[in-house]
Short mmCIF file of C-alpha atoms in Angstrom, two decimals:
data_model
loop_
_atom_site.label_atom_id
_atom_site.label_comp_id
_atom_site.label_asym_id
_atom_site.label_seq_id
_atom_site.Cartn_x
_atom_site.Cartn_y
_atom_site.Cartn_z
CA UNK A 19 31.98 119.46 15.71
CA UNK A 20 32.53 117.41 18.92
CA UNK A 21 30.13 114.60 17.26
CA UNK A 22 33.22 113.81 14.41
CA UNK A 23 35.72 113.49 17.64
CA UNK A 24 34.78 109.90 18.58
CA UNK A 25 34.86 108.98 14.67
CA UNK A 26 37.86 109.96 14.29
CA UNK A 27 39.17 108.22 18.09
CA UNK A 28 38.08 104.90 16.27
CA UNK A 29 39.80 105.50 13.12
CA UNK A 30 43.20 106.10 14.75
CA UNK A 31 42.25 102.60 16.89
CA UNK A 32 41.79 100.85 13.82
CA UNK A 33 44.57 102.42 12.13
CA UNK A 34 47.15 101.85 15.46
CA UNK A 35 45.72 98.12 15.34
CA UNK A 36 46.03 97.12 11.87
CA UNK A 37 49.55 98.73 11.96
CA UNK A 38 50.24 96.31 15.14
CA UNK A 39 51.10 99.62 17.59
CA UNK A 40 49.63 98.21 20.46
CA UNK A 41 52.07 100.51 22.53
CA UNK A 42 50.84 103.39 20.49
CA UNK A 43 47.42 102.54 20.83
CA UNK A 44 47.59 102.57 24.66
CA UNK A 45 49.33 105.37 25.09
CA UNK A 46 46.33 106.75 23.07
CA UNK A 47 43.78 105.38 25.19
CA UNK A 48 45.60 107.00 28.25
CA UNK A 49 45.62 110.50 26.15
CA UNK A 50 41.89 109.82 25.69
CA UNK A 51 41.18 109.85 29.36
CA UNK A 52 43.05 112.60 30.20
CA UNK A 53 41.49 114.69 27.21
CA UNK A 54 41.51 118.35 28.78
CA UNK A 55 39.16 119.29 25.35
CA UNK A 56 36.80 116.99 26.89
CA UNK A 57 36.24 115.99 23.28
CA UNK A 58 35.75 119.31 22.09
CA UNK A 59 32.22 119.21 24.17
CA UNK A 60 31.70 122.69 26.11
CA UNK A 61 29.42 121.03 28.30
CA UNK A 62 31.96 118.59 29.47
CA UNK A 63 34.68 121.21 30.12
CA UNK A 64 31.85 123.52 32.12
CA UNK A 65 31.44 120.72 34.06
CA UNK A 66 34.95 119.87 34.52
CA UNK A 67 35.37 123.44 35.69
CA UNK A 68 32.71 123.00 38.29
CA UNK A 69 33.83 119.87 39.60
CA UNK A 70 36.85 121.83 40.32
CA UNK A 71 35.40 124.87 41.96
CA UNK A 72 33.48 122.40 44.48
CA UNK A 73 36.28 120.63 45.15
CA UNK A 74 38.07 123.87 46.02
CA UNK A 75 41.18 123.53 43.48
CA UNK A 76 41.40 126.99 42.59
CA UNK A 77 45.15 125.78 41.06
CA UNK A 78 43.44 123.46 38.49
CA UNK A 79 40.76 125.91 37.63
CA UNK A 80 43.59 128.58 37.02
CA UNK A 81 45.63 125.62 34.82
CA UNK A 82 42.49 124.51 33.16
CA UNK A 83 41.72 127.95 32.45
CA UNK A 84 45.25 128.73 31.07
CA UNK A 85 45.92 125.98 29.06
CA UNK A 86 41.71 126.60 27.18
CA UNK A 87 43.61 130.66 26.78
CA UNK A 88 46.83 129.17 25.33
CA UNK A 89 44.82 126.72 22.96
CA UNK A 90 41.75 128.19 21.88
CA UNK A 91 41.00 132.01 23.24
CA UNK A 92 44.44 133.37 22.63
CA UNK A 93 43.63 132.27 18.28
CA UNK A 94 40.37 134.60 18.60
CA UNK A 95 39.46 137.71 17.00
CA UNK A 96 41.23 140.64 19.44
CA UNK A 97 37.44 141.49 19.39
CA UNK A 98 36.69 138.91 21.64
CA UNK A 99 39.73 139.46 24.05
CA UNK A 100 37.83 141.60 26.51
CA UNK A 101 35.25 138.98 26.75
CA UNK A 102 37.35 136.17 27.50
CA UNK A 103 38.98 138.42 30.27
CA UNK A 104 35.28 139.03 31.57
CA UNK A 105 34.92 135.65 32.05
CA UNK A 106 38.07 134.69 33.45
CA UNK A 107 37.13 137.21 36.25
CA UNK A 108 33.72 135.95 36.64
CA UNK A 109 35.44 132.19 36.88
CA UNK A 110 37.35 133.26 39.38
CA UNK A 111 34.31 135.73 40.97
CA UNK A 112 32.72 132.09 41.25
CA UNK A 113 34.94 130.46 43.19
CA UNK A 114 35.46 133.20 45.54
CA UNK A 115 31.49 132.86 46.23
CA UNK A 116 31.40 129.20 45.86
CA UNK A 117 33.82 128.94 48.75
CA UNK A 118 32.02 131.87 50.66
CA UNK A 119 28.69 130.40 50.18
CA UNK A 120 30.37 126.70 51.62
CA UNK A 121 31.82 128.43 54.45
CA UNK A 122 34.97 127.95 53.40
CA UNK A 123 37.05 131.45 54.74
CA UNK A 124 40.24 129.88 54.52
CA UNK A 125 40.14 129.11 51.09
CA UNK A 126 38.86 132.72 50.40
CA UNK A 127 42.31 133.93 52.05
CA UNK A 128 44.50 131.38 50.59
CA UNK A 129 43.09 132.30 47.03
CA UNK A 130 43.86 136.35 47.94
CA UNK A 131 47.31 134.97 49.33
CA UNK A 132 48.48 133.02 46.27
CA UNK A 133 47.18 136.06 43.78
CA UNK A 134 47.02 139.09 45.18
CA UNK A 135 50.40 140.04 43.94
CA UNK A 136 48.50 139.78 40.49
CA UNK A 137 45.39 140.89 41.03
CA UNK A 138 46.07 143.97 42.82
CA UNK A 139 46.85 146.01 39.83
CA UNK A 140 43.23 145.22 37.87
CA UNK A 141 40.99 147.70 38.71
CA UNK A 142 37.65 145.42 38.76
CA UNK A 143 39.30 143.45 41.75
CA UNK A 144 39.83 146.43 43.97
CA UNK A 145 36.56 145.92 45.88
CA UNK A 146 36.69 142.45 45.76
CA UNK A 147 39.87 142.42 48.60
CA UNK A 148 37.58 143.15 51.28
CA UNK A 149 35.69 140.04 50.60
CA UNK A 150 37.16 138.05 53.68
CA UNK A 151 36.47 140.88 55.71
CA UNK A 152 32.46 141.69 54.92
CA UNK A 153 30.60 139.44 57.59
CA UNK A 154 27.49 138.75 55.00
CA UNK A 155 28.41 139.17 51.94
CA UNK A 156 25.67 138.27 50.52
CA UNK A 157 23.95 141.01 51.95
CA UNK A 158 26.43 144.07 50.85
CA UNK A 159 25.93 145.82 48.17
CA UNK A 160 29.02 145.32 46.44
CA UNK A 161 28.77 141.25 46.33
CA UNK A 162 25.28 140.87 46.76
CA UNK A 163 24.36 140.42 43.06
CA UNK A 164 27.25 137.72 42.61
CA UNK A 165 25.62 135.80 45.56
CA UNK A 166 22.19 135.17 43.70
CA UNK A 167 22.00 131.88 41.41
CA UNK A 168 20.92 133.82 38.55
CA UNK A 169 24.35 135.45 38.74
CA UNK A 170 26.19 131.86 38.63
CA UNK A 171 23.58 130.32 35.35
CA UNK A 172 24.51 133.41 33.25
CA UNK A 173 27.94 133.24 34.01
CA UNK A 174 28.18 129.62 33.48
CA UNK A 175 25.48 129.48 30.23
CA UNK A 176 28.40 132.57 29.25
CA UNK A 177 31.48 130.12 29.65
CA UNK A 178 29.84 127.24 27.74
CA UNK A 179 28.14 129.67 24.56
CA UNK A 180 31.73 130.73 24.27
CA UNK A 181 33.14 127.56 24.13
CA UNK A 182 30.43 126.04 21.64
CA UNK A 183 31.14 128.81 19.43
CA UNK A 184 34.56 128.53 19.47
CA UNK A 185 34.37 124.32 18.87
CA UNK A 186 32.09 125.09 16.21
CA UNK A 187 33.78 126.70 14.10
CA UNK A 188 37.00 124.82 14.46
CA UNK A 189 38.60 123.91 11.60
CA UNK A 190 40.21 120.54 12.64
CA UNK A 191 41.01 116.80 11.78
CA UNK A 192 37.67 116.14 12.29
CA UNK A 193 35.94 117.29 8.69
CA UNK A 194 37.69 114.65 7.66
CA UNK A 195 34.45 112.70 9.10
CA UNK A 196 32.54 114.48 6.86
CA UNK A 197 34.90 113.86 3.97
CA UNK A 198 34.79 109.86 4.51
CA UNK A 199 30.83 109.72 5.14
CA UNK A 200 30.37 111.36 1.31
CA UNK A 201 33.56 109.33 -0.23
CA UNK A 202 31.72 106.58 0.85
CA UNK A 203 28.17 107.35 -0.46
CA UNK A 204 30.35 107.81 -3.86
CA UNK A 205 31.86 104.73 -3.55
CA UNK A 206 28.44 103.38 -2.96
CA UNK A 207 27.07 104.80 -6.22
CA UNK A 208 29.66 103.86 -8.16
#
């Protein structure tokens, strides 16, 4: 699916330019670069996820991660509801240990400060508010698991299966790709 997206970016171009939009066709190009579908390329938006765990932006992940729910997870199957909550905890789960494992407390207490309020009602977080307070977490039973690399692949190959899936069978704008590449093998053997 995310192969048709740059087809269909230079058919709009060509479109915007024969129609003489040149305003049109850079506000496009700005839209382009701030594409939070990343194309509709799971890959790109895992990354884009990571980028801003390391950077510590746990506000960005949250957006990020509520504007994918509002746009693609909330249109799923209810089937798949208590997955997508799985991995919004484990998203946040990985933060919590990325900033652990970078010695960085104070962004451990900030992100307990800013959503503790929500969190404190979900029973899988209950453990999870002693994290400042364990010395090595690493080491404790409750955390140690989450601390191991293994733990951080699965949850990210998790995050970007889902989001393949759900690209994949999008029904978009962009079969329309798939609708010009045969028109114009017709046209051809006409």
């Amino acid at each position: 699916m995310a192969s048709g997206t740059p087809g269909v970016d230079e058919l709009i171009r060509e479109y915007l330019l024969f129609r003489g939009f040149t305003n049109t066709l850079r506000a496009f190009e700005t839209d382009i670069k701030n594409d939070k579908d990343k194309s509709f390329r799971a890959d790109r938006i895992v990354e884009q996820i990571q980028s801003y765990v390391h950077s510590f932006d746990i506000a960005t992940v949250r957006n990020l991660w509520q504007y994918l729910d509002r746009r693609f997870f909330s249109r799923l199957e209810q089937a798949y509801a208590a997955s997508v909550r799985r991995l919004e905890t484990c998203l946040l789960r990985y933060y919590l240990v990325y900033s652990v494992t970078a010695n960085r407390s104070d962004r451990v207490s900030d992100f307990f400060e800013r959503y503790a309020s929500e969190l404190q009602s979900q029973p899988e977080w209950r453990d999870w508010f002693a994290l400042p307070y364990v010395r090595y977490p690493d080491q404790d039973k409750t955390f140690s698991m989450y601390f191991h690399r293994t733990w951080s692949e699965s949850f990210l190959v998790s995050l970007y299966n889902l989001l393949s899936v759900i690209f994949n069978n999008m029904h978009i704008l962009l079969h329309f790709c798939v609708w010009r590449s045969c028109l114009a093998m017709l046209c051809v053997r006409a």
